[in-house]
mmCIF file of C-alpha atoms and ligand atoms in Angstrom:
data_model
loop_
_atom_site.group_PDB
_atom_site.id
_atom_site.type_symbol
_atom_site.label_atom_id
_atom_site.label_comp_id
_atom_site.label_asym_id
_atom_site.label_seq_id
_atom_site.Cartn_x
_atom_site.Cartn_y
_atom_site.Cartn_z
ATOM 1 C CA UNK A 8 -4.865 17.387 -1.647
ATOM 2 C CA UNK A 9 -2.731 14.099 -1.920
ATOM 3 C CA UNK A 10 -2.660 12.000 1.394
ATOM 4 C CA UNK A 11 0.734 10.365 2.126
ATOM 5 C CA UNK A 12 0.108 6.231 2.455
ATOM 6 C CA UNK A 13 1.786 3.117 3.088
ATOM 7 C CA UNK A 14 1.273 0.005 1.312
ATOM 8 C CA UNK A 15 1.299 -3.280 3.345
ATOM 9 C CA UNK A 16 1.691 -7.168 2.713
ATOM 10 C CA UNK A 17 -1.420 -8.631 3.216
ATOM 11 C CA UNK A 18 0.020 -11.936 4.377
ATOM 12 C CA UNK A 19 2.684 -10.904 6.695
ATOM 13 C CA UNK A 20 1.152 -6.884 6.819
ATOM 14 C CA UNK A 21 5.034 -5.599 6.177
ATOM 15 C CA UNK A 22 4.901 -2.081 5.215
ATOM 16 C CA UNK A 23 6.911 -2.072 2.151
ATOM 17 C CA UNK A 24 6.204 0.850 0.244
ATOM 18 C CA UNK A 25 5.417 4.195 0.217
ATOM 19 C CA UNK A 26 2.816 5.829 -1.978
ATOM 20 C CA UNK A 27 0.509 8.881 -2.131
ATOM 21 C CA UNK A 28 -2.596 9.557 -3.698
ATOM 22 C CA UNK A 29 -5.244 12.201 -4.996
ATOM 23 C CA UNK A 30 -7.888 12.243 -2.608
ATOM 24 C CA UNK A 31 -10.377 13.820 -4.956
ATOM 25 C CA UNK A 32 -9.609 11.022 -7.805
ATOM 26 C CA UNK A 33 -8.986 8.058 -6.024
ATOM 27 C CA UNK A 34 -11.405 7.190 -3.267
ATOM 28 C CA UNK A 35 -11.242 3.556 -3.528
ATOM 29 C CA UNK A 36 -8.817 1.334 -1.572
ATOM 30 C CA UNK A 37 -5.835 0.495 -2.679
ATOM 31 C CA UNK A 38 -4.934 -2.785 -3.488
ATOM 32 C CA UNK A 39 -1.662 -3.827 -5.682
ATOM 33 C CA UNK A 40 0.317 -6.373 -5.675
ATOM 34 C CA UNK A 41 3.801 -6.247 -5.037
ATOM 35 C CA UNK A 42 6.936 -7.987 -4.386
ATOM 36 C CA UNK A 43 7.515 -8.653 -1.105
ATOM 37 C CA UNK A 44 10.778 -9.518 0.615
ATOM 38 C CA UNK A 45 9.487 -11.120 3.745
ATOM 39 C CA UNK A 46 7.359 -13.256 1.672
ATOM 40 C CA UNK A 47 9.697 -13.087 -0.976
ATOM 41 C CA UNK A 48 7.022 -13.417 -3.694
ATOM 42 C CA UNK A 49 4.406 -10.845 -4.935
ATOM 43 C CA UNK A 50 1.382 -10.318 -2.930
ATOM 44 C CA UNK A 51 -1.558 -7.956 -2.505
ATOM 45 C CA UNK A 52 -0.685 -4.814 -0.755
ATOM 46 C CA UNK A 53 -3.545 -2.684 1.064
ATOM 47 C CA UNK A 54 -2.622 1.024 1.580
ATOM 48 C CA UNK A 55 -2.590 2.339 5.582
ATOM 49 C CA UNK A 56 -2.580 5.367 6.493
ATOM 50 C CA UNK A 57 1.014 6.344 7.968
ATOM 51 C CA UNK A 58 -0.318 8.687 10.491
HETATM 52 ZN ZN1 LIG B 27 4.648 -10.189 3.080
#
């Protein structure tokens, strides 16, 4: 049961990475920060759905 997600850029909400996660383990949000290259400097990332 792992559901495919994307993590965006919360500032320019860039989807830079891919991720997946255990449904039954993880049921908060995801939020990590990460480099990004549009911003070119780490920010949070949110996961979305890629659906
Ligand atoms: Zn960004």
């Amino acid at each position: 049961m792992r559901e495919l997600l994307s993590l965006a850029c919360e500032e320019c909400k860039r989807r830079n990475y891919t991720t997946d996660k255990n449904k039954r383990t993880m049921t908060d949000k995801l939020v990590l920060s990460k480099y990004c290259n549009s911003c070119r400097k780490h920010t949070p990332h949110k996961e979305s759905k890629i659906k």
